[in-house]
Short mmCIF file of N, CA and C in Angstrom, two decimals:
data_model
loop_
_atom_site.label_atom_id
_atom_site.label_comp_id
_atom_site.label_asym_id
_atom_site.label_seq_id
_atom_site.Cartn_x
_atom_site.Cartn_y
_atom_site.Cartn_z
N MET F 1 0.85 -1.18 0.00
CA MET F 1 0.00 0.00 0.00
C MET F 1 0.90 1.24 0.00
N GLU F 2 0.51 2.21 -0.75
CA GLU F 2 1.27 3.45 -0.87
C GLU F 2 1.06 4.35 0.35
N THR F 3 2.11 5.03 0.75
CA THR F 3 2.05 5.89 1.93
C THR F 3 0.97 6.96 1.80
N LEU F 4 0.88 7.60 0.65
CA LEU F 4 -0.12 8.65 0.47
C LEU F 4 -1.53 8.08 0.64
N THR F 5 -1.76 6.87 0.18
CA THR F 5 -3.07 6.23 0.32
C THR F 5 -3.42 6.02 1.79
N VAL F 6 -2.47 5.55 2.57
CA VAL F 6 -2.70 5.34 4.01
C VAL F 6 -3.02 6.66 4.68
N ILE F 7 -2.27 7.70 4.36
CA ILE F 7 -2.51 9.02 4.94
C ILE F 7 -3.88 9.54 4.55
N ARG F 8 -4.23 9.40 3.28
CA ARG F 8 -5.54 9.87 2.82
C ARG F 8 -6.68 9.14 3.53
N GLU F 9 -6.57 7.82 3.64
CA GLU F 9 -7.62 7.04 4.31
C GLU F 9 -7.76 7.44 5.77
N PHE F 10 -6.63 7.60 6.45
CA PHE F 10 -6.64 7.97 7.86
C PHE F 10 -7.31 9.33 8.05
N LEU F 11 -6.91 10.32 7.26
CA LEU F 11 -7.46 11.66 7.41
C LEU F 11 -8.92 11.74 6.98
N HIS F 12 -9.29 10.92 6.01
CA HIS F 12 -10.70 10.87 5.62
C HIS F 12 -11.54 10.31 6.77
N ASP F 13 -11.04 9.24 7.39
CA ASP F 13 -11.76 8.62 8.51
C ASP F 13 -11.85 9.55 9.72
N ARG F 14 -10.75 10.23 10.04
CA ARG F 14 -10.71 11.07 11.25
C ARG F 14 -11.30 12.46 11.06
N LEU F 15 -11.01 13.07 9.90
CA LEU F 15 -11.39 14.47 9.69
C LEU F 15 -12.44 14.67 8.60
N GLU F 16 -12.83 13.57 7.96
CA GLU F 16 -13.78 13.62 6.85
C GLU F 16 -13.30 14.54 5.72
N VAL F 17 -12.00 14.50 5.49
CA VAL F 17 -11.39 15.28 4.42
C VAL F 17 -11.50 14.48 3.13
N ASP F 18 -11.83 15.16 2.05
CA ASP F 18 -11.88 14.52 0.74
C ASP F 18 -10.48 14.01 0.40
N PRO F 19 -10.30 12.71 0.19
CA PRO F 19 -8.97 12.18 -0.11
C PRO F 19 -8.29 12.86 -1.29
N ALA F 20 -9.05 13.26 -2.29
CA ALA F 20 -8.46 13.92 -3.46
C ALA F 20 -7.88 15.28 -3.11
N ALA F 21 -8.33 15.87 -2.01
CA ALA F 21 -7.83 17.18 -1.59
C ALA F 21 -6.50 17.08 -0.85
N ILE F 22 -6.09 15.87 -0.52
CA ILE F 22 -4.84 15.67 0.22
C ILE F 22 -3.73 15.38 -0.79
N GLN F 23 -2.90 16.38 -1.00
CA GLN F 23 -1.80 16.30 -1.95
C GLN F 23 -0.48 16.50 -1.20
N PRO F 24 0.65 16.12 -1.80
CA PRO F 24 1.93 16.30 -1.12
C PRO F 24 2.20 17.73 -0.64
N GLU F 25 1.71 18.71 -1.37
CA GLU F 25 1.97 20.11 -1.00
C GLU F 25 0.97 20.64 0.04
N THR F 26 -0.04 19.87 0.39
CA THR F 26 -1.03 20.29 1.38
C THR F 26 -0.36 20.37 2.75
N THR F 27 -0.50 21.51 3.43
CA THR F 27 0.14 21.66 4.74
C THR F 27 -0.71 21.00 5.83
N LEU F 28 -0.03 20.64 6.90
CA LEU F 28 -0.73 20.07 8.05
C LEU F 28 -1.67 21.11 8.65
N GLU F 29 -1.25 22.35 8.60
CA GLU F 29 -2.10 23.44 9.12
C GLU F 29 -3.40 23.54 8.33
N GLU F 30 -3.32 23.43 7.00
CA GLU F 30 -4.53 23.48 6.17
C GLU F 30 -5.51 22.37 6.55
N LEU F 31 -4.97 21.23 6.92
CA LEU F 31 -5.80 20.07 7.28
C LEU F 31 -6.20 20.07 8.75
N LYS F 32 -5.69 21.05 9.49
CA LYS F 32 -5.98 21.17 10.93
C LYS F 32 -5.46 19.95 11.71
N ILE F 33 -4.26 19.49 11.33
CA ILE F 33 -3.62 18.37 12.01
C ILE F 33 -2.79 18.93 13.16
N ASP F 34 -3.16 18.57 14.38
CA ASP F 34 -2.39 18.99 15.55
C ASP F 34 -1.39 17.89 15.92
N SER F 35 -0.60 18.13 16.95
CA SER F 35 0.45 17.17 17.31
C SER F 35 -0.12 15.82 17.73
N LEU F 36 -1.25 15.81 18.40
CA LEU F 36 -1.87 14.55 18.82
C LEU F 36 -2.32 13.73 17.61
N LEU F 37 -2.96 14.37 16.66
CA LEU F 37 -3.41 13.67 15.46
C LEU F 37 -2.21 13.19 14.64
N LEU F 38 -1.13 13.96 14.62
CA LEU F 38 0.07 13.55 13.91
C LEU F 38 0.64 12.28 14.53
N VAL F 39 0.66 12.20 15.85
CA VAL F 39 1.14 11.00 16.53
C VAL F 39 0.24 9.81 16.18
N GLU F 40 -1.06 10.01 16.17
CA GLU F 40 -1.98 8.93 15.80
C GLU F 40 -1.73 8.47 14.37
N LEU F 41 -1.46 9.41 13.49
CA LEU F 41 -1.18 9.08 12.09
C LEU F 41 0.12 8.29 11.97
N ILE F 42 1.12 8.65 12.73
CA ILE F 42 2.37 7.91 12.72
C ILE F 42 2.15 6.48 13.23
N PHE F 43 1.36 6.32 14.30
CA PHE F 43 1.04 4.98 14.78
C PHE F 43 0.31 4.17 13.72
N GLU F 44 -0.58 4.83 12.99
CA GLU F 44 -1.31 4.16 11.91
C GLU F 44 -0.33 3.65 10.85
N CYS F 45 0.64 4.48 10.49
CA CYS F 45 1.64 4.09 9.49
C CYS F 45 2.50 2.94 10.01
N GLU F 46 2.86 3.00 11.29
CA GLU F 46 3.63 1.89 11.87
C GLU F 46 2.86 0.58 11.73
N GLU F 47 1.58 0.63 12.03
CA GLU F 47 0.75 -0.58 11.96
C GLU F 47 0.59 -1.06 10.52
N LYS F 48 0.27 -0.16 9.61
CA LYS F 48 0.02 -0.54 8.21
C LYS F 48 1.27 -1.09 7.53
N PHE F 49 2.44 -0.52 7.87
CA PHE F 49 3.67 -0.91 7.18
C PHE F 49 4.57 -1.82 8.02
N SER F 50 4.09 -2.22 9.20
CA SER F 50 4.84 -3.11 10.09
C SER F 50 6.25 -2.61 10.37
N VAL F 51 6.34 -1.33 10.72
CA VAL F 51 7.61 -0.73 11.10
C VAL F 51 7.43 -0.01 12.43
N ILE F 52 8.55 0.26 13.08
CA ILE F 52 8.52 1.03 14.32
C ILE F 52 9.42 2.24 14.14
N PHE F 53 8.90 3.40 14.43
CA PHE F 53 9.68 4.63 14.34
C PHE F 53 10.42 4.77 15.66
N GLU F 54 11.68 4.32 15.68
CA GLU F 54 12.43 4.22 16.93
C GLU F 54 13.11 5.51 17.36
N ARG F 55 13.11 6.51 16.56
CA ARG F 55 13.76 7.76 16.94
C ARG F 55 12.78 8.90 16.80
N ASP F 56 13.19 10.04 17.28
CA ASP F 56 12.31 11.20 17.19
C ASP F 56 11.99 11.51 15.73
N VAL F 57 10.76 11.77 15.49
CA VAL F 57 10.30 12.09 14.14
C VAL F 57 10.20 13.60 14.03
N PRO F 58 10.88 14.18 13.04
CA PRO F 58 10.76 15.63 12.88
C PRO F 58 9.33 16.00 12.49
N THR F 59 8.90 17.18 12.88
CA THR F 59 7.55 17.62 12.56
C THR F 59 7.51 18.09 11.11
N PRO F 60 6.75 17.40 10.28
CA PRO F 60 6.65 17.82 8.87
C PRO F 60 5.77 19.06 8.73
N LYS F 61 6.01 19.80 7.66
CA LYS F 61 5.19 20.98 7.38
C LYS F 61 4.04 20.64 6.44
N ASN F 62 4.26 19.63 5.61
CA ASN F 62 3.22 19.26 4.65
C ASN F 62 3.18 17.75 4.48
N ILE F 63 2.22 17.30 3.70
CA ILE F 63 2.02 15.86 3.49
C ILE F 63 3.23 15.24 2.79
N GLY F 64 3.83 15.96 1.86
CA GLY F 64 5.00 15.45 1.16
C GLY F 64 6.15 15.15 2.11
N GLU F 65 6.40 16.05 3.06
CA GLU F 65 7.45 15.81 4.05
C GLU F 65 7.10 14.61 4.92
N LEU F 66 5.84 14.47 5.27
CA LEU F 66 5.40 13.32 6.07
C LEU F 66 5.63 12.02 5.30
N ILE F 67 5.31 12.02 4.02
CA ILE F 67 5.53 10.83 3.18
C ILE F 67 7.01 10.48 3.16
N THR F 68 7.87 11.48 3.01
CA THR F 68 9.31 11.24 2.98
C THR F 68 9.79 10.61 4.29
N ILE F 69 9.30 11.13 5.41
CA ILE F 69 9.68 10.59 6.72
C ILE F 69 9.24 9.13 6.85
N VAL F 70 7.99 8.86 6.53
CA VAL F 70 7.46 7.49 6.64
C VAL F 70 8.21 6.55 5.70
N ASP F 71 8.41 6.96 4.46
CA ASP F 71 9.11 6.11 3.49
C ASP F 71 10.55 5.84 3.90
N THR F 72 11.19 6.81 4.55
CA THR F 72 12.56 6.60 5.05
C THR F 72 12.58 5.52 6.12
N PHE F 73 11.63 5.56 7.05
CA PHE F 73 11.57 4.53 8.08
C PHE F 73 11.25 3.16 7.48
N ILE F 74 10.39 3.12 6.49
CA ILE F 74 10.07 1.85 5.83
C ILE F 74 11.32 1.27 5.18
N ALA F 75 12.06 2.11 4.46
CA ALA F 75 13.29 1.66 3.79
C ALA F 75 14.32 1.18 4.80
N GLU F 76 14.47 1.91 5.91
CA GLU F 76 15.42 1.50 6.95
C GLU F 76 15.02 0.16 7.56
N ALA F 77 13.74 -0.04 7.79
CA ALA F 77 13.26 -1.30 8.37
C ALA F 77 13.51 -2.46 7.42
N ARG F 78 13.29 -2.25 6.14
CA ARG F 78 13.52 -3.31 5.16
C ARG F 78 15.00 -3.65 5.06
N THR F 79 15.84 -2.62 5.10
CA THR F 79 17.29 -2.83 5.05
C THR F 79 17.75 -3.61 6.28
N ALA F 80 17.23 -3.27 7.44
CA ALA F 80 17.60 -3.96 8.68
C ALA F 80 17.18 -5.43 8.64
N LYS F 81 16.03 -5.72 8.06
CA LYS F 81 15.55 -7.11 7.97
C LYS F 81 16.44 -7.93 7.05
N GLN F 82 16.96 -7.29 5.99
CA GLN F 82 17.79 -7.99 5.02
C GLN F 82 19.21 -8.19 5.54
N GLY F 83 19.63 -7.28 6.42
CA GLY F 83 21.01 -7.29 6.91
C GLY F 83 21.21 -8.21 8.01
#
């Protein structure tokens, strides 16, 4: 499953945001995502992608930055499993 799809589904379920309106350049502020909701979203990504974010996650400004953060953790987890 693609990271953007997981984010869109989560925000649609929680905030009733139209998934098509969630683009990489959409800011968290535009979506009214506070720190608590961001943590919930990160937990959702951990569950969906079977990874654990073991270090501090920088606060993204937009969905694109969030995707980059999540994809980085996914890649690191896959590399660790192979190594």
